[in-house]
PDB file of C-alpha atoms in Angstrom:
ATOM      1  CA  MET A1120      -0.026   0.018   0.050  1.00  0.00           C
ATOM      2  CA  ARG A1121       2.815   2.708   0.496  1.00  0.00           C
ATOM      3  CA  ARG A1122       4.424   1.354  -2.450  1.00  0.00           C
ATOM      4  CA  ARG A1123       1.389   2.250  -4.335  1.00  0.00           C
ATOM      5  CA  GLY A1124       1.275   5.819  -2.458  1.00  0.00           C
ATOM      6  CA  ARG A1125       4.055   6.817  -3.090  1.00  0.00           C
ATOM      7  CA  PRO A1126       4.559   8.098  -6.830  1.00  0.00           C
ATOM      8  CA  ALA A1127       0.923   9.632  -5.500  1.00  0.00           C
ATOM      9  CA  VAL A1128       2.430  12.066  -3.205  1.00  0.00           C
ATOM     10  CA  VAL A1129       5.518  12.504  -5.901  1.00  0.00           C
ATOM     11  CA  ARG A1130       2.776  13.442  -8.518  1.00  0.00           C
ATOM     12  CA  LEU A1131       0.890  15.894  -6.424  1.00  0.00           C
ATOM     13  CA  VAL A1132       4.079  17.383  -5.160  1.00  0.00           C
ATOM     14  CA  GLY A1133       4.339  18.434  -8.629  1.00  0.00           C
ATOM     15  CA  LEU A1134       1.932  19.430  -9.421  1.00  0.00           C
ATOM     16  CA  LEU A1135       1.223  21.841  -6.087  1.00  0.00           C
ATOM     17  CA  ALA A1136       4.978  23.429  -7.140  1.00  0.00           C
ATOM     18  CA  ALA A1137       3.630  24.141 -10.575  1.00  0.00           C
ATOM     19  CA  ALA A1138       0.849  25.627  -9.889  1.00  0.00           C
ATOM     20  CA  SER A1139       2.718  27.730  -7.223  1.00  0.00           C
ATOM     21  CA  LEU A1140       4.799  28.460  -9.639  1.00  0.00           C
ATOM     22  CA  THR A1141       2.218  29.911 -12.450  1.00  0.00           C
ATOM     23  CA  LEU A1142      -0.081  31.829  -9.486  1.00  0.00           C
ATOM     24  CA  ALA A1143       3.163  33.492  -9.014  1.00  0.00           C
ATOM     25  CA  ALA A1144       4.113  34.184 -12.349  1.00  0.00           C
ATOM     26  CA  CYS A1145       0.331  35.538 -12.660  1.00  0.00           C
ATOM     27  CA  THR A1146       0.944  37.812 -10.081  1.00  0.00           C
ATOM     28  CA  ARG A1147       3.821  39.239 -10.587  1.00  0.00           C
ATOM     29  CA  ASP A1148       2.691  39.669 -13.804  1.00  0.00           C
ATOM     30  CA  ALA A1149      -0.362  41.628 -12.592  1.00  0.00           C
ATOM     31  CA  ALA A1150       1.902  44.182 -10.655  1.00  0.00           C
ATOM     32  CA  GLN A1151       4.440  45.489 -13.462  1.00  0.00           C
ATOM     33  CA  PRO A1152       3.388  47.386 -16.726  1.00  0.00           C
ATOM     34  CA  ASP A1153       3.367  46.344 -20.477  1.00  0.00           C
ATOM     35  CA  ASN A1154       6.956  47.815 -21.036  1.00  0.00           C
ATOM     36  CA  ALA A1155       8.127  46.383 -17.455  1.00  0.00           C
ATOM     37  CA  ASP A1156      11.080  43.730 -20.113  1.00  0.00           C
ATOM     38  CA  GLU A1157      12.242  46.730 -21.554  1.00  0.00           C
ATOM     39  CA  PRO A1158      15.369  48.170 -20.271  1.00  0.00           C
ATOM     40  CA  GLN A1159      15.145  50.597 -17.789  1.00  0.00           C
ATOM     41  CA  ASP A1160      16.278  53.697 -19.827  1.00  0.00           C
ATOM     42  CA  ALA A1161      13.552  53.244 -21.342  1.00  0.00           C
ATOM     43  CA  LEU A1162      10.927  53.202 -18.857  1.00  0.00           C
ATOM     44  CA  THR A1163      12.080  56.543 -18.306  1.00  0.00           C
ATOM     45  CA  LEU A1164      12.317  60.040 -20.218  1.00  0.00           C
ATOM     46  CA  THR A1165      14.800  64.227 -19.033  1.00  0.00           C
ATOM     47  CA  VAL A1166      13.411  66.368 -19.067  1.00  0.00           C
ATOM     48  CA  LEU A1167      15.701  69.723 -18.729  1.00  0.00           C
ATOM     49  CA  ALA A1168      13.855  72.519 -17.866  1.00  0.00           C
ATOM     50  CA  ALA A1169      14.512  76.423 -17.218  1.00  0.00           C
ATOM     51  CA  SER A1170      14.517  76.998 -13.409  1.00  0.00           C
ATOM     52  CA  SER A1171      11.282  79.270 -13.911  1.00  0.00           C
ATOM     53  CA  LEU A1172       9.916  76.134 -14.714  1.00  0.00           C
ATOM     54  CA  THR A1173      10.758  74.646 -11.358  1.00  0.00           C
ATOM     55  CA  ASP A1174       7.303  74.706  -9.442  1.00  0.00           C
ATOM     56  CA  VAL A1175       4.825  74.350 -12.270  1.00  0.00           C
ATOM     57  CA  LEU A1176       6.359  71.164 -14.592  1.00  0.00           C
ATOM     58  CA  GLU A1177       5.416  69.120 -10.962  1.00  0.00           C
ATOM     59  CA  PRO A1178       1.874  69.054 -11.961  1.00  0.00           C
ATOM     60  CA  VAL A1179       2.735  68.243 -15.757  1.00  0.00           C
ATOM     61  CA  VAL A1180       4.260  65.347 -15.156  1.00  0.00           C
ATOM     62  CA  ASP A1181       2.523  64.178 -13.158  1.00  0.00           C
ATOM     63  CA  THR A1182      -0.162  63.572 -15.236  1.00  0.00           C
ATOM     64  CA  PHE A1183       2.099  62.720 -18.292  1.00  0.00           C
ATOM     65  CA  GLU A1184       3.042  60.223 -16.244  1.00  0.00           C
ATOM     66  CA  VAL A1185      -0.415  58.919 -15.485  1.00  0.00           C
ATOM     67  CA  ASP A1186      -1.421  59.072 -19.082  1.00  0.00           C
ATOM     68  CA  HIS A1187       1.462  56.446 -19.574  1.00  0.00           C
ATOM     69  CA  PRO A1188       1.709  54.105 -17.105  1.00  0.00           C
ATOM     70  CA  GLY A1189       4.660  53.080 -15.625  1.00  0.00           C
ATOM     71  CA  LEU A1190       7.018  55.561 -17.070  1.00  0.00           C
ATOM     72  CA  THR A1191       9.164  57.547 -14.903  1.00  0.00           C
ATOM     73  CA  VAL A1192       9.844  61.280 -16.392  1.00  0.00           C
ATOM     74  CA  ARG A1193      12.669  62.963 -14.916  1.00  0.00           C
ATOM     75  CA  ALA A1194      12.869  66.857 -14.262  1.00  0.00           C
ATOM     76  CA  SER A1195      16.050  68.825 -14.144  1.00  0.00           C
ATOM     77  CA  PHE A1196      16.087  72.519 -13.535  1.00  0.00           C
ATOM     78  CA  ALA A1197      18.890  74.942 -14.358  1.00  0.00           C
ATOM     79  CA  ALA A1198      19.617  78.557 -16.409  1.00  0.00           C
ATOM     80  CA  SER A1199      18.180  77.658 -20.086  1.00  0.00           C
ATOM     81  CA  SER A1200      21.840  78.539 -20.617  1.00  0.00           C
ATOM     82  CA  THR A1201      23.377  75.401 -19.129  1.00  0.00           C
ATOM     83  CA  ILE A1202      20.727  72.757 -20.354  1.00  0.00           C
ATOM     84  CA  VAL A1203      21.820  74.473 -23.690  1.00  0.00           C
ATOM     85  CA  GLN A1204      25.658  74.156 -23.376  1.00  0.00           C
ATOM     86  CA  GLN A1205      25.083  70.458 -21.409  1.00  0.00           C
ATOM     87  CA  VAL A1206      22.723  69.218 -24.542  1.00  0.00           C
ATOM     88  CA  ASN A1207      25.498  70.263 -27.484  1.00  0.00           C
ATOM     89  CA  GLU A1208      27.815  68.884 -24.298  1.00  0.00           C
ATOM     90  CA  GLY A1209      26.518  64.966 -24.698  1.00  0.00           C
ATOM     91  CA  ALA A1210      24.666  65.371 -21.333  1.00  0.00           C
ATOM     92  CA  PRO A1211      21.424  62.796 -21.456  1.00  0.00           C
ATOM     93  CA  ALA A1212      18.107  64.428 -22.784  1.00  0.00           C
ATOM     94  CA  ASP A1213      15.093  64.168 -24.602  1.00  0.00           C
ATOM     95  CA  VAL A1214      13.535  67.050 -24.406  1.00  0.00           C
ATOM     96  CA  VAL A1215      14.210  71.125 -23.926  1.00  0.00           C
ATOM     97  CA  ALA A1216      11.993  73.249 -22.320  1.00  0.00           C
ATOM     98  CA  LEU A1217      13.696  77.484 -22.604  1.00  0.00           C
ATOM     99  CA  ALA A1218      12.913  80.223 -20.568  1.00  0.00           C
ATOM    100  CA  GLY A1219      13.835  82.684 -24.404  1.00  0.00           C
ATOM    101  CA  GLU A1220      13.566  82.572 -28.037  1.00  0.00           C
ATOM    102  CA  ALA A1221      17.110  83.196 -27.603  1.00  0.00           C
ATOM    103  CA  SER A1222      18.574  80.580 -25.292  1.00  0.00           C
ATOM    104  CA  LEU A1223      17.749  78.565 -28.412  1.00  0.00           C
ATOM    105  CA  GLU A1224      20.059  79.930 -31.209  1.00  0.00           C
ATOM    106  CA  PRO A1225      23.260  78.002 -29.901  1.00  0.00           C
ATOM    107  CA  LEU A1226      21.186  74.804 -29.524  1.00  0.00           C
ATOM    108  CA  GLU A1227      23.374  72.029 -32.428  1.00  0.00           C
ATOM    109  CA  GLU A1228      21.235  71.377 -34.613  1.00  0.00           C
ATOM    110  CA  ASP A1229      22.058  67.848 -34.436  1.00  0.00           C
ATOM    111  CA  ARG A1230      20.921  67.552 -31.107  1.00  0.00           C
ATOM    112  CA  ARG A1231      17.538  69.053 -32.653  1.00  0.00           C
ATOM    113  CA  ASP A1232      14.830  65.652 -32.703  1.00  0.00           C
ATOM    114  CA  GLY A1233      11.803  68.628 -33.692  1.00  0.00           C
ATOM    115  CA  PRO A1234      10.248  70.890 -34.303  1.00  0.00           C
ATOM    116  CA  VAL A1235      10.157  74.176 -31.817  1.00  0.00           C
ATOM    117  CA  SER A1236       7.332  74.527 -29.999  1.00  0.00           C
ATOM    118  CA  LEU A1237       5.892  78.025 -27.785  1.00  0.00           C
ATOM    119  CA  PHE A1238       4.385  77.107 -25.051  1.00  0.00           C
ATOM    120  CA  ALA A1239       3.998  79.304 -22.921  1.00  0.00           C
ATOM    121  CA  THR A1240       4.982  83.851 -22.215  1.00  0.00           C
ATOM    122  CA  ASN A1241       6.596  85.453 -19.533  1.00  0.00           C
ATOM    123  CA  GLN A1242       7.167  89.319 -18.524  1.00  0.00           C
ATOM    124  CA  LEU A1243       9.014  90.406 -15.932  1.00  0.00           C
ATOM    125  CA  GLU A1244       8.050  91.655 -12.122  1.00  0.00           C
ATOM    126  CA  ILE A1245       9.337  93.365  -8.957  1.00  0.00           C
ATOM    127  CA  ALA A1246      10.301  91.079  -6.342  1.00  0.00           C
ATOM    128  CA  VAL A1247      10.496  92.947  -2.916  1.00  0.00           C
ATOM    129  CA  PRO A1248      10.427  92.184   0.527  1.00  0.00           C
ATOM    130  CA  VAL A1249       6.736  91.324   2.232  1.00  0.00           C
ATOM    131  CA  ASP A1250       7.564  95.230   4.258  1.00  0.00           C
ATOM    132  CA  ASN A1251       8.918  96.609   0.736  1.00  0.00           C
ATOM    133  CA  PRO A1252      11.949  98.152   2.883  1.00  0.00           C
ATOM    134  CA  GLY A1253      12.816 100.179   0.257  1.00  0.00           C
ATOM    135  CA  GLY A1254       9.617 101.662  -0.031  1.00  0.00           C
ATOM    136  CA  VAL A1255       9.238 100.655  -3.952  1.00  0.00           C
ATOM    137  CA  ALA A1256       5.879 101.254  -5.726  1.00  0.00           C
ATOM    138  CA  ASP A1257       7.260 101.753  -9.803  1.00  0.00           C
ATOM    139  CA  LEU A1258       9.525 101.027 -12.171  1.00  0.00           C
ATOM    140  CA  ASP A1259      10.683 103.679 -11.805  1.00  0.00           C
ATOM    141  CA  ASP A1260      11.655 104.324  -8.294  1.00  0.00           C
ATOM    142  CA  LEU A1261      13.779 101.292  -9.075  1.00  0.00           C
ATOM    143  CA  ALA A1262      16.613 104.399 -10.367  1.00  0.00           C
ATOM    144  CA  ALA A1263      16.469 105.530  -7.057  1.00  0.00           C
ATOM    145  CA  GLY A1264      20.363 104.713  -5.143  1.00  0.00           C
ATOM    146  CA  GLU A1265      19.862 103.820  -2.452  1.00  0.00           C
ATOM    147  CA  LEU A1266      17.595 100.728  -2.894  1.00  0.00           C
ATOM    148  CA  THR A1267      19.389  97.938  -3.419  1.00  0.00           C
ATOM    149  CA  LEU A1268      18.346  95.637  -6.776  1.00  0.00           C
ATOM    150  CA  VAL A1269      19.470  92.592  -7.807  1.00  0.00           C
ATOM    151  CA  VAL A1270      18.739  91.594 -11.140  1.00  0.00           C
ATOM    152  CA  CYS A1271      19.979  87.928 -13.612  1.00  0.00           C
ATOM    153  CA  ALA A1272      22.997  87.685 -15.116  1.00  0.00           C
ATOM    154  CA  GLU A1273      22.798  88.636 -18.802  1.00  0.00           C
ATOM    155  CA  GLN A1274      23.579  85.407 -20.726  1.00  0.00           C
ATOM    156  CA  VAL A1275      20.707  84.711 -19.035  1.00  0.00           C
ATOM    157  CA  PRO A1276      16.709  84.671 -20.475  1.00  0.00           C
ATOM    158  CA  CYS A1277      15.956  86.573 -17.074  1.00  0.00           C
ATOM    159  CA  GLY A1278      18.746  88.760 -17.005  1.00  0.00           C
ATOM    160  CA  GLN A1279      18.310  88.984 -20.948  1.00  0.00           C
ATOM    161  CA  ALA A1280      15.077  90.915 -20.705  1.00  0.00           C
ATOM    162  CA  THR A1281      15.308  92.829 -17.730  1.00  0.00           C
ATOM    163  CA  ALA A1282      18.694  94.118 -19.697  1.00  0.00           C
ATOM    164  CA  ARG A1283      15.659  94.946 -22.757  1.00  0.00           C
ATOM    165  CA  LEU A1284      13.372  96.186 -19.943  1.00  0.00           C
ATOM    166  CA  LEU A1285      16.075  98.673 -18.747  1.00  0.00           C
ATOM    167  CA  ALA A1286      17.259  99.991 -22.154  1.00  0.00           C
ATOM    168  CA  GLN A1287      14.018 100.601 -23.546  1.00  0.00           C
ATOM    169  CA  GLU A1288      12.724 102.747 -20.335  1.00  0.00           C
ATOM    170  CA  GLY A1289      15.860 104.667 -20.176  1.00  0.00           C
ATOM    171  CA  LEU A1290      16.580 103.491 -17.019  1.00  0.00           C
ATOM    172  CA  GLU A1291      20.148 103.074 -15.622  1.00  0.00           C
ATOM    173  CA  PRO A1292      20.209 101.839 -11.545  1.00  0.00           C
ATOM    174  CA  PRO A1293      22.655 101.005  -9.322  1.00  0.00           C
ATOM    175  CA  ILE A1294      22.701  96.583  -9.210  1.00  0.00           C
ATOM    176  CA  ALA A1295      23.964  94.763  -6.430  1.00  0.00           C
ATOM    177  CA  SER A1296      24.398  91.709  -8.084  1.00  0.00           C
ATOM    178  CA  TYR A1297      23.826  89.669 -10.376  1.00  0.00           C
ATOM    179  CA  GLU A1298      22.657  86.564 -10.340  1.00  0.00           C
ATOM    180  CA  SER A1299      23.258  83.177 -12.088  1.00  0.00           C
ATOM    181  CA  ASP A1300      19.218  82.277 -12.920  1.00  0.00           C
ATOM    182  CA  VAL A1301      15.548  83.598 -11.637  1.00  0.00           C
ATOM    183  CA  ARG A1302      15.525  81.164  -9.060  1.00  0.00           C
ATOM    184  CA  ALA A1303      18.644  82.838  -7.504  1.00  0.00           C
ATOM    185  CA  THR A1304      17.981  86.632  -8.136  1.00  0.00           C
ATOM    186  CA  LEU A1305      14.440  86.259  -5.624  1.00  0.00           C
ATOM    187  CA  THR A1306      16.284  84.114  -3.441  1.00  0.00           C
ATOM    188  CA  LYS A1307      18.031  86.696  -2.922  1.00  0.00           C
ATOM    189  CA  VAL A1308      14.588  89.009  -2.115  1.00  0.00           C
ATOM    190  CA  GLU A1309      13.549  86.312  -0.111  1.00  0.00           C
ATOM    191  CA  LEU A1310      16.346  86.401   2.266  1.00  0.00           C
ATOM    192  CA  GLY A1311      15.993  90.391   2.973  1.00  0.00           C
ATOM    193  CA  GLU A1312      19.285  90.511   1.349  1.00  0.00           C
ATOM    194  CA  ALA A1313      17.567  93.379  -1.441  1.00  0.00           C
ATOM    195  CA  ASP A1314      15.118  95.763  -1.773  1.00  0.00           C
ATOM    196  CA  ALA A1315      13.979  94.500  -5.131  1.00  0.00           C
ATOM    197  CA  GLY A1316      14.677  91.697  -7.713  1.00  0.00           C
ATOM    198  CA  LEU A1317      13.398  91.879 -10.963  1.00  0.00           C
ATOM    199  CA  VAL A1318      12.127  88.378 -11.709  1.00  0.00           C
ATOM    200  CA  TYR A1319       8.819  87.206 -13.676  1.00  0.00           C
ATOM    201  CA  ARG A1320       5.436  86.814 -12.914  1.00  0.00           C
ATOM    202  CA  SER A1321       5.531  83.469 -12.500  1.00  0.00           C
ATOM    203  CA  ASP A1322       7.830  83.763  -9.337  1.00  0.00           C
ATOM    204  CA  VAL A1323       6.393  85.752  -7.500  1.00  0.00           C
ATOM    205  CA  ALA A1324       3.534  83.768  -7.768  1.00  0.00           C
ATOM    206  CA  ALA A1325       5.272  80.405  -6.716  1.00  0.00           C
ATOM    207  CA  ALA A1326       6.353  82.644  -3.969  1.00  0.00           C
ATOM    208  CA  GLY A1327       3.736  83.122  -1.976  1.00  0.00           C
ATOM    209  CA  ASP A1328       3.849  84.993   0.463  1.00  0.00           C
ATOM    210  CA  ARG A1329       7.476  84.887   1.071  1.00  0.00           C
ATOM    211  CA  VAL A1330       7.459  88.328  -1.183  1.00  0.00           C
ATOM    212  CA  ALA A1331       5.831  90.881  -2.554  1.00  0.00           C
ATOM    213  CA  GLY A1332       5.233  92.000  -6.088  1.00  0.00           C
ATOM    214  CA  VAL A1333       5.107  95.265  -8.263  1.00  0.00           C
ATOM    215  CA  GLU A1334       3.141  94.777 -11.345  1.00  0.00           C
ATOM    216  CA  ILE A1335       4.588  96.762 -14.579  1.00  0.00           C
ATOM    217  CA  PRO A1336       2.436  97.557 -16.877  1.00  0.00           C
ATOM    218  CA  GLU A1337       2.096  96.031 -20.035  1.00  0.00           C
ATOM    219  CA  ASP A1338       2.571  98.337 -22.466  1.00  0.00           C
ATOM    220  CA  ARG A1339       5.828  98.604 -20.516  1.00  0.00           C
ATOM    221  CA  ASN A1340       7.489  94.987 -20.187  1.00  0.00           C
ATOM    222  CA  VAL A1341       8.988  92.822 -22.173  1.00  0.00           C
ATOM    223  CA  VAL A1342       8.019  89.698 -23.523  1.00  0.00           C
ATOM    224  CA  ASN A1343       9.676  85.915 -23.148  1.00  0.00           C
ATOM    225  CA  ARG A1344       8.567  82.991 -25.137  1.00  0.00           C
ATOM    226  CA  TYR A1345       9.334  79.835 -23.933  1.00  0.00           C
ATOM    227  CA  PRO A1346       9.542  77.287 -26.925  1.00  0.00           C
ATOM    228  CA  ALA A1347      10.089  73.227 -25.569  1.00  0.00           C
ATOM    229  CA  LEU A1348      12.384  71.055 -28.178  1.00  0.00           C
ATOM    230  CA  ALA A1349      12.428  67.712 -28.401  1.00  0.00           C
ATOM    231  CA  VAL A1350      16.486  66.676 -28.054  1.00  0.00           C
ATOM    232  CA  SER A1351      16.249  62.824 -28.942  1.00  0.00           C
ATOM    233  CA  ASP A1352      14.249  61.070 -31.530  1.00  0.00           C
ATOM    234  CA  ARG A1353      12.078  59.122 -29.418  1.00  0.00           C
ATOM    235  CA  GLU A1354       8.348  58.989 -29.766  1.00  0.00           C
ATOM    236  CA  LEU A1355       7.085  60.106 -25.921  1.00  0.00           C
ATOM    237  CA  ALA A1356      10.129  63.141 -26.381  1.00  0.00           C
ATOM    238  CA  GLN A1357       7.551  64.788 -28.509  1.00  0.00           C
ATOM    239  CA  ALA A1358       4.401  63.209 -27.096  1.00  0.00           C
ATOM    240  CA  PHE A1359       6.233  65.272 -24.144  1.00  0.00           C
ATOM    241  CA  VAL A1360       6.386  68.377 -26.024  1.00  0.00           C
ATOM    242  CA  ASP A1361       2.571  67.883 -27.567  1.00  0.00           C
ATOM    243  CA  HIS A1362       1.826  67.559 -23.800  1.00  0.00           C
ATOM    244  CA  LEU A1363       2.044  71.153 -22.860  1.00  0.00           C
ATOM    245  CA  LEU A1364       0.615  72.702 -26.151  1.00  0.00           C
ATOM    246  CA  ALA A1365      -2.248  70.838 -24.396  1.00  0.00           C
ATOM    247  CA  GLU A1366      -6.079  72.161 -22.321  1.00  0.00           C
ATOM    248  CA  ARG A1367      -5.381  71.415 -19.414  1.00  0.00           C
ATOM    249  CA  VAL A1368      -1.313  72.293 -19.213  1.00  0.00           C
ATOM    250  CA  GLN A1369      -1.692  75.570 -20.120  1.00  0.00           C
ATOM    251  CA  ALA A1370      -4.184  76.041 -18.304  1.00  0.00           C
ATOM    252  CA  ARG A1371      -2.458  74.704 -15.035  1.00  0.00           C
ATOM    253  CA  LEU A1372       0.478  77.580 -17.071  1.00  0.00           C
ATOM    254  CA  ARG A1373      -2.035  80.340 -16.656  1.00  0.00           C
ATOM    255  CA  GLU A1374      -2.951  79.084 -12.754  1.00  0.00           C
ATOM    256  CA  ALA A1375       1.274  79.749 -12.280  1.00  0.00           C
ATOM    257  CA  GLY A1376       1.479  83.122 -13.362  1.00  0.00           C
ATOM    258  CA  PHE A1377       2.532  82.376 -16.880  1.00  0.00           C
ATOM    259  CA  GLY A1378       0.876  83.801 -20.235  1.00  0.00           C
ATOM    260  CA  PRO A1379      -0.622  81.887 -22.691  1.00  0.00           C
ATOM    261  CA  ALA A1380       1.346  79.491 -25.614  1.00  0.00           C
ATOM    262  CA  PRO A1381       2.023  82.214 -29.000  1.00  0.00           C
ATOM    263  CA  GLU A1382      -0.731  81.514 -31.353  1.00  0.00           C
ATOM    264  CA  ARG A1383       0.990  78.619 -33.452  1.00  0.00           C
TER     265      ARG A1383
END
């Protein structure tokens, strides 16, 4: 009796083991995205974006990832001139989103893998500490010699816009320092190390109650247009650029203080 039973036991153990393996495989397949067998870098999209996009791009990335299950978008932020230099030197990237069309000009042709899309605009605003110790009420007040004024370096889009603004208005205010990008300029004001800083409207909005804003009238202001471009031949790169023009993304940009995409 025992000899006849042993093969049955062996068969039963084998069946149970096979069933366990099948169940484990099904569970694993259900937990992984459809493209889980692709190389890890195929599941990641790298976006290099201007510093002024730091706050608004996070929810934009989130919605894109929801639309593409299994994909991770890695966004990195720096001055637009720095981004272009990095891409020209071979830094891995799929998309660049910059704060000014002039910033795109140095990007080498063989780094470009899609058409340029203008997805937003931005204008300058004067950021001051909440208590506004310099009493800045308008653009002309920046020429007061006793103010500590900080601006962006001229090689970055915010600095280029500032130079255009001051030139067209005939203003030559004393400038205490030229900062590496718009966020560094804003930080000086937030910390009370400057009486005023020329930044973007969107940066004043992002700072919330940490600074106060003094608006510059439309007829005296300058406009920066934001270009985005695929710098790899992946379909997802162009898809992300197109995503920036979607109405739900445009609505988020407007809420964050950006102007609408220029008409195409």
